[in-house]
XYZ file of C-alpha atoms in Angstrom:
541
model
C 24.035 10.285 -8.676
C 22.202 7.620 -7.489
C 24.245 7.538 -3.812
C 22.380 11.552 -3.926
C 18.775 10.289 -4.976
C 19.365 7.157 -2.324
C 20.832 9.182 0.595
C 18.261 11.917 -0.486
C 14.850 9.183 -0.045
C 16.742 7.921 3.382
C 16.664 11.389 4.721
C 12.962 12.156 3.909
C 12.044 8.600 4.961
C 14.036 9.642 8.664
C 11.926 12.593 8.519
C 8.812 10.724 7.624
C 9.265 8.851 10.462
C 10.519 11.649 12.941
C 7.189 13.664 12.529
C 4.918 10.555 12.963
C 6.731 9.985 16.433
C 5.904 13.614 17.464
C 2.439 13.962 16.305
C 1.418 10.779 17.966
C 3.157 11.696 21.141
C 0.996 15.009 20.942
C -2.104 14.912 23.559
C -4.398 15.305 20.554
C -2.787 12.619 18.273
C -2.610 10.829 21.893
C -4.585 7.202 21.679
C -5.517 7.183 24.736
C -9.005 8.972 24.959
C -10.823 9.545 28.494
C -14.135 9.114 26.912
C -12.743 6.254 24.875
C -11.729 4.548 28.450
C -14.894 5.297 30.436
C -17.011 3.778 27.276
C -15.005 0.611 27.339
C -15.799 0.033 30.961
C -19.021 0.026 30.198
C -19.967 3.945 31.990
C -21.290 5.454 28.602
C -23.919 3.006 27.265
C -23.829 2.879 23.768
C -21.238 4.961 22.407
C -18.090 3.234 21.239
C -14.788 5.802 20.231
C -13.127 4.142 18.016
C -8.955 4.409 18.030
C -7.448 7.383 15.940
C -6.836 6.716 11.497
C -3.118 5.288 10.530
C -1.358 7.636 8.426
C 0.974 7.138 5.157
C 3.345 9.604 4.297
C 3.938 10.639 1.382
C 6.935 12.513 0.392
C 7.201 15.808 -1.710
C 8.515 15.725 -5.253
C 10.756 19.380 -5.503
C 10.736 19.760 -8.857
C 6.920 20.480 -8.530
C 7.051 22.217 -5.565
C 4.952 19.736 -3.565
C 5.448 19.253 0.265
C 5.806 16.103 2.046
C 2.267 15.266 2.283
C -0.142 12.511 5.085
C -2.742 10.644 3.876
C -5.269 8.945 6.979
C -7.727 5.655 6.720
C -9.393 4.465 9.176
C -7.626 1.026 10.987
C -9.978 -1.527 9.213
C -9.158 0.132 6.098
C -5.802 0.975 6.429
C -5.094 -3.071 6.923
C -5.367 -3.308 3.196
C -4.785 0.408 1.952
C -1.765 0.775 4.126
C -0.395 -3.248 3.518
C 2.622 -4.804 3.049
C 4.472 -3.047 -1.030
C 0.830 -1.350 -1.817
C 0.636 1.001 -4.281
C -1.001 4.512 -2.775
C -2.561 6.651 -5.929
C -2.711 11.058 -5.065
C -2.486 13.849 -6.562
C -1.524 12.274 -10.024
C 1.688 10.406 -8.142
C 1.853 7.064 -7.208
C 3.113 5.417 -4.169
C 4.706 2.182 -3.051
C 4.547 1.391 1.083
C 8.174 0.399 1.415
C 8.117 1.369 5.120
C 6.072 1.082 9.130
C 7.187 3.015 11.739
C 8.633 0.581 14.454
C 6.753 0.762 18.097
C 9.301 2.317 20.840
C 10.059 -1.080 22.914
C 12.563 -2.032 25.940
C 15.768 -4.040 24.688
C 14.877 -7.139 24.232
C 10.768 -6.853 24.097
C 9.369 -8.501 21.034
C 7.220 -5.819 18.577
C 4.777 -9.267 18.256
C 2.059 -10.921 20.408
C 0.411 -14.366 19.786
C -3.094 -15.317 19.854
C -5.921 -18.119 17.570
C -9.182 -17.435 16.867
C -11.445 -20.484 16.387
C -12.150 -21.476 13.581
C -15.788 -22.593 14.153
C -16.940 -19.012 15.449
C -14.442 -16.523 15.386
C -13.880 -15.896 18.780
C -10.361 -13.998 19.201
C -8.119 -15.349 21.893
C -5.343 -13.246 23.128
C -2.785 -15.226 24.079
C 0.076 -14.057 27.134
C 0.902 -16.595 28.257
C 2.615 -20.347 26.687
C 0.576 -22.087 26.023
C -3.039 -21.065 26.505
C -6.517 -22.589 25.903
C -7.126 -25.411 24.572
C -11.030 -24.782 23.656
C -13.005 -22.094 22.589
C -14.095 -19.783 25.349
C -17.585 -18.588 23.761
C -18.223 -22.162 21.704
C -16.224 -24.758 23.569
C -14.492 -26.354 20.440
C -10.880 -27.010 19.829
C -8.969 -24.856 19.407
C -5.891 -23.925 16.670
C -2.443 -23.892 16.365
C -1.980 -19.771 17.284
C -0.636 -16.733 15.364
C 2.879 -16.677 16.481
C 3.871 -13.071 15.049
C 1.432 -10.716 15.052
C 1.959 -8.055 14.798
C 0.531 -4.452 15.647
C -0.311 -1.954 12.450
C 1.497 1.246 12.540
C 1.680 4.293 10.682
C 4.116 3.675 7.391
C 6.062 5.413 4.977
C 5.970 5.295 1.178
C 8.237 6.229 -1.385
C 6.885 7.161 -5.247
C 7.394 5.065 -7.786
C 8.023 5.745 -11.511
C 8.315 3.473 -13.501
C 5.021 1.258 -13.661
C 5.588 -2.494 -14.025
C 2.814 -4.602 -16.046
C 2.082 -6.565 -13.042
C 0.854 -3.460 -10.895
C -3.029 -3.487 -11.581
C -3.075 -7.292 -11.578
C -0.849 -7.492 -7.749
C -3.826 -4.084 -6.942
C -6.218 -6.547 -8.294
C -5.242 -10.013 -5.840
C -5.443 -7.673 -2.865
C -4.660 -9.689 0.769
C -6.015 -12.458 2.503
C -8.033 -10.410 5.330
C -10.083 -12.680 8.003
C -11.845 -10.850 10.925
C -12.210 -11.836 14.807
C -14.376 -10.206 17.616
C -13.933 -11.093 21.694
C -16.248 -9.168 23.715
C -14.836 -7.031 26.497
C -14.802 -8.513 30.252
C -15.887 -6.481 32.995
C -15.550 -7.958 36.953
C -13.962 -11.409 35.811
C -16.795 -12.352 33.937
C -17.839 -11.734 29.459
C -19.588 -8.940 29.263
C -22.116 -10.778 26.552
C -25.693 -10.106 27.072
C -27.280 -13.130 24.314
C -31.195 -13.259 23.306
C -32.629 -16.840 21.947
C -35.196 -16.373 19.070
C -37.622 -19.453 19.552
C -40.035 -19.577 16.471
C -43.572 -19.852 17.473
C -43.775 -23.691 18.412
C -41.490 -23.327 20.581
C -38.338 -24.327 18.424
C -34.862 -21.819 18.292
C -34.648 -20.494 15.216
C -31.397 -18.898 16.405
C -28.970 -16.883 18.651
C -28.396 -13.157 19.165
C -24.793 -12.409 21.354
C -24.036 -8.436 22.273
C -20.875 -7.090 22.803
C -20.663 -3.388 23.971
C -16.826 -1.731 22.616
C -15.854 -5.507 21.861
C -12.727 -5.217 20.528
C -12.444 -6.906 16.455
C -9.348 -8.093 14.732
C -8.543 -8.068 11.500
C -5.337 -9.370 10.069
C -3.915 -9.360 7.349
C -2.838 -12.779 6.713
C -0.999 -12.468 2.679
C -1.052 -12.143 -0.599
C -4.897 -13.121 -1.808
C -2.692 -15.902 -4.392
C 0.082 -16.958 -2.583
C 1.554 -20.121 -3.469
C 1.568 -21.177 -0.415
C -1.833 -21.073 2.349
C 0.263 -22.243 4.749
C 2.567 -19.506 5.032
C 0.945 -16.068 6.551
C 2.400 -12.807 6.927
C 5.254 -10.546 5.586
C 9.146 -10.320 5.884
C 9.509 -7.520 7.713
C 13.567 -5.943 8.115
C 12.845 -5.442 12.573
C 15.451 -3.200 12.741
C 14.453 -0.671 10.237
C 11.013 -1.051 9.395
C 11.167 -1.866 5.621
C 8.697 -3.898 4.270
C 10.211 -7.102 1.344
C 10.015 -7.077 -2.036
C 6.816 -8.918 -3.525
C 8.189 -12.221 -5.391
C 5.838 -10.894 -8.089
C 6.343 -7.607 -8.688
C 9.887 -6.797 -11.281
C 10.905 -3.171 -9.483
C 14.119 -3.243 -8.942
C 14.260 -0.439 -6.946
C 14.650 -2.373 -3.293
C 16.280 -0.927 -0.230
C 19.075 -2.408 1.652
C 17.648 -4.570 4.398
C 19.369 -5.830 7.770
C 19.503 -9.226 8.835
C 16.989 -8.543 11.551
C 14.582 -10.675 9.057
C 11.533 -11.977 10.882
C 7.771 -13.103 9.112
C 4.993 -11.204 10.660
C 1.013 -10.971 10.380
C -0.596 -6.824 10.640
C -3.190 -7.007 12.179
C -5.251 -3.841 13.688
C -8.130 -3.846 16.433
C -10.513 -1.321 17.677
C -13.220 -1.019 20.511
C -16.766 -1.251 18.524
C -20.288 -1.632 19.740
C -21.654 -5.795 17.636
C -23.697 -7.650 17.463
C -22.726 -11.797 16.262
C -26.231 -13.414 14.728
C -26.003 -17.130 14.728
C -29.531 -19.300 12.331
C -30.113 -22.771 14.736
C -30.181 -24.391 11.460
C -27.390 -25.025 9.439
C -28.021 -22.704 5.854
C -25.363 -22.789 2.574
C -23.786 -20.181 1.857
C -25.771 -18.483 -0.699
C -28.902 -18.653 2.219
C -26.369 -16.990 4.774
C -24.828 -14.253 2.634
C -28.574 -12.934 1.748
C -29.457 -13.541 5.521
C -26.496 -10.498 6.184
C -27.752 -8.490 3.089
C -31.412 -8.327 3.573
C -30.970 -8.206 7.218
C -28.436 -4.987 6.952
C -30.186 -3.769 4.800
C -33.368 -3.842 7.022
C -31.172 -2.444 10.113
C -30.529 0.437 8.152
C -33.802 0.869 7.850
C -35.313 0.512 11.518
C -33.236 2.489 13.069
C -32.678 5.029 10.133
C -28.830 4.390 9.850
C -27.307 4.887 6.750
C -25.029 2.150 4.796
C -22.203 3.152 6.619
C -22.788 3.429 10.085
C -23.511 0.010 9.794
C -20.770 -3.287 8.553
C -21.688 -6.584 7.598
C -19.396 -10.057 7.905
C -19.556 -13.917 7.996
C -18.267 -15.420 11.111
C -15.723 -17.123 11.005
C -15.039 -16.358 7.139
C -16.353 -15.805 4.250
C -15.806 -19.421 2.256
C -17.322 -20.894 5.905
C -20.091 -18.792 7.101
C -21.955 -19.619 10.721
C -22.695 -16.682 11.278
C -23.149 -13.173 11.374
C -21.280 -10.473 13.065
C -23.197 -6.606 12.210
C -20.803 -3.422 14.265
C -21.046 0.061 14.005
C -18.817 1.504 11.964
C -19.413 4.692 12.544
C -17.655 7.228 14.091
C -18.576 6.798 17.977
C -20.994 4.738 17.412
C -25.094 4.799 17.013
C -25.926 2.924 19.810
C -28.192 1.297 18.291
C -27.367 -2.808 18.059
C -27.942 -3.424 22.105
C -31.663 -2.285 20.974
C -32.299 -6.599 19.722
C -31.552 -7.330 22.611
C -33.241 -5.709 25.205
C -36.363 -5.825 23.238
C -37.980 -8.401 22.498
C -40.126 -7.108 19.473
C -37.154 -5.372 17.297
C -35.778 -8.876 15.444
C -39.009 -9.519 14.777
C -40.361 -6.027 13.051
C -36.686 -5.472 11.051
C -37.465 -9.559 10.046
C -40.631 -8.656 8.737
C -39.079 -5.573 6.490
C -36.523 -7.440 5.358
C -39.365 -9.849 3.321
C -40.692 -6.299 2.052
C -37.461 -5.439 0.820
C -36.814 -8.362 -0.611
C -40.190 -8.069 -2.916
C -42.558 -10.385 -0.252
C -45.893 -9.108 1.275
C -45.130 -9.742 5.005
C -48.181 -10.720 5.955
C -48.956 -13.414 3.241
C -46.039 -14.012 2.547
C -46.678 -13.718 -1.585
C -44.060 -12.588 -3.756
C -44.268 -9.332 -4.814
C -41.446 -10.018 -7.943
C -40.324 -5.869 -7.556
C -40.688 -3.024 -5.574
C -43.048 -0.729 -5.746
C -40.872 1.721 -8.172
C -39.529 -1.859 -9.768
C -39.995 -1.442 -13.936
C -38.613 -5.346 -13.875
C -39.227 -7.810 -12.405
C -36.065 -9.699 -10.005
C -35.314 -12.466 -10.471
C -32.520 -13.309 -7.550
C -31.296 -9.981 -6.245
C -31.285 -6.196 -7.150
C -30.356 -3.186 -6.078
C -33.807 -2.622 -4.240
C -33.187 -5.582 -2.185
C -30.091 -6.834 -1.289
C -27.408 -5.739 -4.010
C -24.878 -3.094 -2.721
C -21.748 -1.715 -3.630
C -20.421 -2.422 0.076
C -21.332 -6.234 -1.059
C -19.981 -6.583 -4.172
C -17.523 -9.911 -3.427
C -21.241 -11.498 -2.344
C -23.812 -10.386 -5.246
C -22.658 -13.666 -7.298
C -23.785 -15.559 -3.933
C -27.439 -13.157 -2.982
C -31.272 -15.249 -4.012
C -33.847 -12.948 -2.204
C -35.744 -16.540 -2.251
C -34.284 -18.410 -0.828
C -34.871 -15.967 2.281
C -39.025 -16.043 2.415
C -39.516 -18.973 4.485
C -36.612 -18.293 6.814
C -37.408 -14.561 7.614
C -41.561 -15.388 8.177
C -40.183 -17.926 10.804
C -38.726 -14.901 11.719
C -41.727 -12.333 11.650
C -43.602 -14.323 14.111
C -40.432 -15.275 16.454
C -40.486 -14.804 20.608
C -36.744 -13.137 22.068
C -35.960 -14.695 24.940
C -33.276 -12.157 26.804
C -30.543 -13.116 29.367
C -28.337 -10.853 30.411
C -25.422 -13.367 30.155
C -23.613 -15.455 27.211
C -25.931 -18.316 28.956
C -29.669 -18.492 27.488
C -32.401 -17.047 29.049
C -33.858 -20.324 30.432
C -30.210 -21.411 31.579
C -30.185 -18.638 33.413
C -33.192 -18.584 35.335
C -31.811 -21.570 36.205
C -28.957 -20.089 37.476
C -30.170 -17.808 39.592
C -33.230 -20.289 41.135
C -30.059 -21.788 42.387
C -28.455 -18.807 43.653
C -31.410 -17.348 45.800
C -31.422 -17.352 49.069
C -35.459 -17.859 50.152
C -38.751 -18.865 48.810
C -39.978 -14.952 48.231
C -36.745 -14.241 46.457
C -37.905 -17.508 43.901
C -41.061 -15.875 43.512
C -39.141 -13.025 42.566
C -37.407 -14.441 40.154
C -39.818 -16.474 38.917
C -41.967 -13.078 38.204
C -39.263 -11.083 36.693
C -38.771 -14.555 34.049
C -43.026 -14.972 32.896
C -43.940 -11.635 32.281
C -40.779 -11.540 29.978
C -38.989 -8.363 32.167
C -35.071 -7.990 32.214
C -33.676 -10.892 34.053
C -30.545 -10.116 36.839
C -27.020 -11.016 35.712
C -26.672 -12.075 39.302
C -27.738 -13.492 42.787
C -26.045 -13.341 46.418
C -23.122 -11.080 45.073
C -20.766 -10.135 47.056
C -19.719 -5.952 46.579
C -16.481 -5.962 47.828
C -16.476 -2.705 48.583
C -19.417 -2.366 50.531
C -19.466 -5.180 52.513
C -23.251 -5.903 50.971
C -24.758 -8.978 49.575
C -27.314 -7.709 46.945
C -30.424 -10.670 46.851
C -30.093 -9.759 42.747
C -27.444 -7.524 40.921
C -27.942 -5.707 37.420
C -24.423 -5.583 36.755
C -24.014 -3.247 33.998
C -26.696 -0.636 35.292
C -25.347 -0.665 38.544
C -28.909 -1.683 40.379
C -28.699 -3.488 43.676
C -32.169 -5.435 43.817
C -33.680 -6.557 47.429
C -36.241 -8.629 48.499
C -37.488 -7.793 52.185
C -39.121 -10.106 54.193
C -41.184 -9.772 57.955
C -36.977 -9.080 59.290
C -37.057 -6.547 57.768
C -40.497 -4.950 59.392
C -37.827 -4.344 62.647
C -36.486 -1.162 64.286
C -33.027 -2.509 64.308
C -33.128 -4.169 60.758
C -34.490 -1.235 59.404
C -31.896 0.744 60.814
C -29.254 -1.658 58.948
C -30.734 -1.549 55.165
C -31.202 2.445 55.918
C -26.934 2.449 56.036
C -26.178 -0.447 53.816
C -28.528 1.781 50.800
C -26.254 5.257 51.992
C -23.099 2.788 51.453
C -24.519 1.509 48.004
C -25.575 4.867 47.061
C -22.240 6.326 46.922
C -20.314 3.185 45.628
C -22.306 4.895 42.576
C -25.027 1.819 42.620
C -28.969 2.235 42.996
C -30.812 0.442 45.324
C -34.175 -0.911 44.322
C -36.348 -2.851 47.413
C -39.140 -4.923 46.750
C -41.288 -5.149 50.214
C -42.976 -8.812 50.797
C -45.990 -6.889 51.943
C -46.282 -4.606 48.150
C -47.459 -4.424 45.118
C -43.947 -5.434 42.992
C -45.974 -3.884 40.389
C -45.781 -0.807 40.844
C -42.014 -1.008 41.745
C -42.160 -2.471 38.675
C -43.030 0.059 36.475
C -41.171 2.869 38.744
C -38.309 1.434 36.860
C -39.125 1.037 32.737
C -35.480 1.385 32.234
C -34.218 -0.963 34.459
C -36.687 -3.852 34.455
C -37.978 -2.935 30.844
C -41.646 -3.456 30.150
C -43.695 -6.594 31.148
C -46.019 -8.759 29.158
C -48.422 -8.780 31.584
C -49.164 -6.604 34.462
C -47.586 -7.546 38.180
C -49.617 -8.424 41.373
C -48.266 -8.947 44.722
C -46.738 -12.039 46.018
C-alpha cells in the first residue's frame, strides 16, 4: 500500500511538471512580451511590464473529489511563499513545497549563475566571466566574494501534508533570510541612471537621487533566518529531480528519495521595475533611516495619489545596515511617477513638506502638533496616522517621527539639481564643457545650466547610422541639438544641414537647431518636454 501511494504521488508530480512546462510554452504564458521588451529598451517611458508570476502545483484529493489546482504569486512574494519546504495553506488543506520545476538546459550547462552584491550600496554585478570586477560599478568600493550558485526560482510543485508537527508554526514564523539588490539598465553601452543632487539653502549637499528606468531588482533567498551556520547560504537541491532536501529542524519522515546529484543553491528572482534610490548625505542611525523610509513612502503616495500596494520601499544594502532607500513601483505596469523626482526640481521639497505634515509637524514653522487633525490621542513616537502601516510591521519598533523634523525641514527648502547621468550636475556640466567644440556651444550649455533646464547626456556624440555628430544629444529623448554659427548661413552648408536632418529623422531622432542670431529663449520655450521649464527667461546670446 505504501508503494502504491508513493507511485501515485510521483505520478501526480510528474503530471504537474508536464502541465507547467506545457503552460509555460503557451504564447499567452510566455515570459517574452513585446511591450516588455520595448519598455526595457526605453521606448515606452514611464511604464514597466513585470514578468509572469510563479505557480505552485497543488495535488487534489481524490476522496474529496477535488481537482488539481495551481496557486500563483508575484515573483517577489513567491521567493518566500514558495520557498524550499515552505507551507502553503489552500482551501482547508496544508501543502509543503517539495519540488521545483527545473529549467531545460543543454547537457553540461549549469543551472546556476554567479553574481556579487556590493555591501556598501546593494548594487548587483552579474558575473559572466571569471573572476569579475573588483570594485563596485556604482560606488567604487571593494566587492565581497560572489554568490557562486544562484538558482533562478521556477514554478514549484507541492505535496499534501496530513501530519502536522509541533514545530510547523515555529518554522513558519522564522521564515527566510531575504536580501534585495538593484542594477540599473544599460543602453548604448552606458548606464541609464539620471541623478539629482539635493542641495540645502546654504549650498550644502543634503542627499542624492538616482533614478533607474526599468531597472533590474533582485530578491535573493539566502536560507533560513535562524540557521546555525550564518556563513552557509542556500538550500540543498537534487539537480536531477528538482527535490528540495528536508529541513534539519523538521521531524517529518516522509522525505522523498533523492539522487546523488545534490547541490547547494541560493534561490533568487528578478524583475524589471522603475525605481529611485534615495541617499542621504549625512550618516543617519538605523531608527532615522527606518523613519525616513516610512515617512517618504507615505508622502510620495499622498503627492502622487498612489495606493499603498503601488509603491514599495526597502533599505539598501540590508535592513541591518541602512545606507540608502530603494523605492520602486510595485503595481502591474508601474505608475510612471518616480521619474518626476529627478526631472522636476520642485517635487522633492513638496514631498518633504507633505512628510512633515504627516508626522504631525507644521511644514512652515516646524511646530509639533502632536496628533493628526482627527486624532483623539497624542502621538509620542509613531501611529497609524503617520509612520505605522501594515507593510512595515518589522520596523515598528524603530520608527520615531520626532527624529525626522530637522532633516525634513532642510529638505523642504532644498534645491534639486538634475543630471542625465549618474554624475552630479556640476560634474556633468564640466564634462560637457570639455567636449564642446566651440565657444558658441559653451554659451548654449552655460545658458541651459544657469536657467536650471535639463542637461544633455552627450556632447559631440557620433551616431554611426547617420554618420553625423550632433553638438549635443539627449539620448533618452532621442533629440539631436545643433548650435549653428555663421558658417551655417551659406547655401552649401544649409543643403548639407537639411540632408543630415532628414537622415536623423529617418533614424528616429528629432532635430532642434539654435541659430546664432535667433532668440534662444523662444526655441527653449517651444520644447518644454525636452528642456523642461527654465528658472528664468531665455536671452539672445
